[in-house]
Amino acid sequence: MSDLQPGNPAPDFSLPRDGGGTVTLSSFKGKPVVVYFYPKDDTSGCTTEALDFTTLIPDFEKAAATVIGISPDSVTKHDKFIKKHGLGIILAADEEQVAANAYGVWKEKSMYGKTYMGIERSTFLVDADGNLARIWPKVKVAGHAQEVLEAVKAL
């Protein structure tokens, strides 16, 4: 994880998003935003996480919160992922890892003895003032979306 701590200003970003256009974190000032980083569209853990957040969207909306998923995948891949699984969250394309680096989640990883750079699954809760309220590093998917929802409600 980077040097980011709860209470720090959330690094702003403006990224291409599903369906065209851009999503800019600072445009949501005045309400909470869940920013979650995930490795890759349409893989088992990432699909489960996206579906879990989608299921809870009505509850996030009641709390006036927006959910934004960010991965290094392209907008085209995001659009296919959304259509295939009926997702109801914003997906931002961070192909140059600008946001991932700003949040400290672009890390060296290892699988089957090979090292490579990739996203460390992490979630950040940004409060209405644009500051980090909670940080979840190295997320385990099971129950995570519900835990984030409870933190949003507690703001």
mmCIF file of C-alpha atoms in Angstrom:
data_model
loop_
_atom_site.group_PDB
_atom_site.id
_atom_site.type_symbol
_atom_site.label_atom_id
_atom_site.label_comp_id
_atom_site.label_asym_id
_atom_site.label_seq_id
_atom_site.Cartn_x
_atom_site.Cartn_y
_atom_site.Cartn_z
ATOM 1 C CA MET A 1 0.000 0.000 0.000
ATOM 2 C CA SER A 2 1.134 3.543 -0.584
ATOM 3 C CA ASP A 3 1.602 6.143 2.124
ATOM 4 C CA LEU A 4 -2.106 7.004 1.944
ATOM 5 C CA GLN A 5 -3.851 7.007 5.318
ATOM 6 C CA PRO A 6 -7.430 7.668 6.417
ATOM 7 C CA GLY A 7 -7.902 11.429 6.651
ATOM 8 C CA ASN A 8 -5.614 12.127 3.671
ATOM 9 C CA PRO A 9 -7.131 13.771 0.602
ATOM 10 C CA ALA A 10 -8.087 11.087 -1.927
ATOM 11 C CA PRO A 11 -5.956 11.389 -5.065
ATOM 12 C CA ASP A 12 -8.184 12.791 -7.802
ATOM 13 C CA PHE A 13 -8.443 11.004 -11.128
ATOM 14 C CA SER A 14 -10.186 11.447 -14.438
ATOM 15 C CA LEU A 15 -10.402 8.203 -16.418
ATOM 16 C CA PRO A 16 -12.290 6.873 -19.438
ATOM 17 C CA ARG A 17 -15.360 4.956 -18.314
ATOM 18 C CA ASP A 18 -17.748 2.313 -19.531
ATOM 19 C CA GLY A 19 -20.227 3.552 -22.127
ATOM 20 C CA GLY A 20 -17.944 6.421 -23.163
ATOM 21 C CA GLY A 21 -17.056 9.653 -21.439
ATOM 22 C CA THR A 22 -14.937 10.052 -18.350
ATOM 23 C CA VAL A 23 -15.359 9.669 -14.625
ATOM 24 C CA THR A 24 -13.660 12.204 -12.356
ATOM 25 C CA LEU A 25 -13.485 11.595 -8.626
ATOM 26 C CA SER A 26 -13.680 15.280 -7.657
ATOM 27 C CA SER A 27 -17.004 15.629 -9.511
ATOM 28 C CA PHE A 28 -18.626 13.578 -6.713
ATOM 29 C CA LYS A 29 -17.576 15.966 -3.935
ATOM 30 C CA GLY A 30 -20.359 16.304 -1.395
ATOM 31 C CA LYS A 31 -21.174 12.608 -1.297
ATOM 32 C CA PRO A 32 -19.272 9.426 -0.503
ATOM 33 C CA VAL A 33 -17.546 7.393 -3.197
ATOM 34 C CA VAL A 34 -16.314 3.810 -3.060
ATOM 35 C CA VAL A 35 -13.262 3.377 -5.292
ATOM 36 C CA TYR A 36 -12.244 -0.226 -5.686
ATOM 37 C CA PHE A 37 -9.297 -1.503 -7.682
ATOM 38 C CA TYR A 38 -9.431 -4.976 -9.180
ATOM 39 C CA PRO A 39 -7.018 -6.898 -11.426
ATOM 40 C CA LYS A 40 -8.996 -7.975 -14.513
ATOM 41 C CA ASP A 41 -12.463 -8.040 -16.032
ATOM 42 C CA ASP A 42 -14.273 -11.368 -16.277
ATOM 43 C CA THR A 43 -12.067 -13.392 -13.939
ATOM 44 C CA SER A 44 -13.755 -15.305 -11.117
ATOM 45 C CA GLY A 45 -12.837 -13.101 -8.139
ATOM 46 C CA CYS A 46 -13.299 -9.856 -10.036
ATOM 47 C CA THR A 47 -16.682 -10.971 -11.388
ATOM 48 C CA THR A 48 -17.860 -11.991 -7.921
ATOM 49 C CA GLU A 49 -16.744 -8.646 -6.478
ATOM 50 C CA ALA A 50 -18.482 -6.657 -9.246
ATOM 51 C CA LEU A 51 -21.687 -8.681 -8.843
ATOM 52 C CA ASP A 52 -21.599 -8.217 -5.051
ATOM 53 C CA PHE A 53 -21.313 -4.430 -5.420
ATOM 54 C CA THR A 54 -24.036 -4.439 -8.103
ATOM 55 C CA THR A 55 -26.419 -6.364 -5.824
ATOM 56 C CA LEU A 56 -25.949 -3.721 -3.125
ATOM 57 C CA ILE A 57 -26.260 -0.675 -5.437
ATOM 58 C CA PRO A 58 -29.781 0.218 -4.151
ATOM 59 C CA ASP A 59 -28.345 0.336 -0.606
ATOM 60 C CA PHE A 60 -25.327 2.397 -1.695
ATOM 61 C CA GLU A 61 -27.709 4.788 -3.499
ATOM 62 C CA LYS A 62 -29.832 5.148 -0.326
ATOM 63 C CA ALA A 63 -26.607 6.258 1.380
ATOM 64 C CA ALA A 64 -25.971 8.679 -1.565
ATOM 65 C CA ALA A 65 -22.766 6.785 -2.413
ATOM 66 C CA THR A 66 -21.314 6.005 -5.834
ATOM 67 C CA VAL A 67 -19.296 2.853 -6.558
ATOM 68 C CA ILE A 68 -16.439 3.022 -9.079
ATOM 69 C CA GLY A 69 -14.420 -0.041 -10.074
ATOM 70 C CA ILE A 70 -11.006 0.564 -11.649
ATOM 71 C CA SER A 71 -8.808 -1.895 -13.532
ATOM 72 C CA PRO A 72 -6.155 -1.691 -16.255
ATOM 73 C CA ASP A 73 -8.669 -3.101 -18.772
ATOM 74 C CA SER A 74 -9.899 -1.022 -21.708
ATOM 75 C CA VAL A 75 -13.315 0.634 -21.960
ATOM 76 C CA THR A 76 -14.237 -1.948 -24.623
ATOM 77 C CA LYS A 77 -13.487 -4.792 -22.180
ATOM 78 C CA HIS A 78 -15.429 -2.972 -19.431
ATOM 79 C CA ASP A 79 -18.466 -2.614 -21.719
ATOM 80 C CA LYS A 80 -18.400 -6.345 -22.530
ATOM 81 C CA PHE A 81 -17.974 -7.215 -18.828
ATOM 82 C CA ILE A 82 -20.956 -5.045 -17.855
ATOM 83 C CA LYS A 83 -23.167 -6.434 -20.602
ATOM 84 C CA LYS A 84 -22.239 -10.076 -19.917
ATOM 85 C CA HIS A 85 -22.963 -9.865 -16.174
ATOM 86 C CA GLY A 86 -25.586 -7.088 -16.004
ATOM 87 C CA LEU A 87 -23.376 -4.925 -13.791
ATOM 88 C CA GLY A 88 -24.730 -1.704 -12.316
ATOM 89 C CA ILE A 89 -21.515 0.032 -11.266
ATOM 90 C CA ILE A 90 -19.208 2.498 -12.990
ATOM 91 C CA LEU A 91 -16.067 0.883 -14.409
ATOM 92 C CA ALA A 92 -13.080 3.097 -15.193
ATOM 93 C CA ALA A 93 -10.215 2.138 -17.503
ATOM 94 C CA ASP A 94 -6.777 2.822 -16.005
ATOM 95 C CA GLU A 95 -4.701 1.423 -18.872
ATOM 96 C CA GLU A 96 -1.676 3.584 -17.965
ATOM 97 C CA GLN A 97 -2.018 2.774 -14.226
ATOM 98 C CA VAL A 98 -2.160 6.475 -13.328
ATOM 99 C CA ALA A 99 -4.806 6.041 -10.619
ATOM 100 C CA ALA A 100 -3.387 2.674 -9.523
ATOM 101 C CA ASN A 101 0.006 4.285 -8.919
ATOM 102 C CA ALA A 102 -1.529 7.317 -7.160
ATOM 103 C CA TYR A 103 -3.313 4.952 -4.771
ATOM 104 C CA GLY A 104 -0.309 2.653 -4.377
ATOM 105 C CA VAL A 105 -2.041 -0.491 -5.641
ATOM 106 C CA TRP A 106 0.130 -1.174 -8.733
ATOM 107 C CA LYS A 107 2.426 -3.777 -7.221
ATOM 108 C CA GLU A 108 4.864 -6.535 -8.054
ATOM 109 C CA LYS A 109 2.965 -9.799 -7.797
ATOM 110 C CA SER A 110 3.964 -13.433 -8.099
ATOM 111 C CA MET A 111 2.170 -16.450 -9.540
ATOM 112 C CA TYR A 112 3.577 -19.860 -10.358
ATOM 113 C CA GLY A 113 7.094 -18.596 -9.698
ATOM 114 C CA LYS A 114 6.821 -15.668 -12.132
ATOM 115 C CA THR A 115 6.804 -12.070 -11.007
ATOM 116 C CA TYR A 116 4.808 -9.399 -12.808
ATOM 117 C CA MET A 117 3.209 -6.015 -12.167
ATOM 118 C CA GLY A 118 -0.497 -5.876 -11.428
ATOM 119 C CA ILE A 119 -3.287 -4.519 -9.272
ATOM 120 C CA GLU A 120 -3.423 -5.453 -5.594
ATOM 121 C CA ARG A 121 -7.167 -5.746 -4.971
ATOM 122 C CA SER A 122 -7.912 -2.772 -2.707
ATOM 123 C CA THR A 123 -10.836 -0.532 -1.805
ATOM 124 C CA PHE A 124 -10.944 3.096 -0.706
ATOM 125 C CA LEU A 125 -13.899 4.902 0.848
ATOM 126 C CA VAL A 126 -13.825 8.607 0.036
ATOM 127 C CA ASP A 127 -15.968 10.813 2.262
ATOM 128 C CA ALA A 128 -18.117 13.767 1.161
ATOM 129 C CA ASP A 129 -15.178 16.147 1.704
ATOM 130 C CA GLY A 130 -12.926 14.169 -0.672
ATOM 131 C CA ASN A 131 -10.827 12.602 2.078
ATOM 132 C CA LEU A 132 -10.059 8.928 2.605
ATOM 133 C CA ALA A 133 -12.363 7.572 5.304
ATOM 134 C CA ARG A 134 -11.358 3.882 5.099
ATOM 135 C CA ILE A 135 -8.800 1.794 3.236
ATOM 136 C CA TRP A 136 -9.019 -1.949 2.644
ATOM 137 C CA PRO A 137 -5.729 -3.367 1.297
ATOM 138 C CA LYS A 138 -5.353 -6.913 -0.058
ATOM 139 C CA VAL A 139 -9.114 -7.443 -0.199
ATOM 140 C CA LYS A 140 -10.654 -10.886 0.122
ATOM 141 C CA VAL A 141 -13.831 -10.800 -1.981
ATOM 142 C CA ALA A 142 -16.228 -12.800 0.214
ATOM 143 C CA GLY A 143 -18.385 -10.372 2.229
ATOM 144 C CA HIS A 144 -16.313 -7.353 1.196
ATOM 145 C CA ALA A 145 -19.038 -5.330 -0.553
ATOM 146 C CA GLN A 146 -21.306 -5.680 2.491
ATOM 147 C CA GLU A 147 -18.485 -4.551 4.795
ATOM 148 C CA VAL A 148 -17.892 -1.491 2.597
ATOM 149 C CA LEU A 149 -21.626 -0.704 2.632
ATOM 150 C CA GLU A 150 -21.626 -0.778 6.450
ATOM 151 C CA ALA A 151 -18.678 1.648 6.483
ATOM 152 C CA VAL A 152 -20.546 3.982 4.082
ATOM 153 C CA LYS A 153 -23.612 3.917 6.347
ATOM 154 C CA ALA A 154 -21.386 4.754 9.335
ATOM 155 C CA LEU A 155 -20.055 7.977 7.772
#
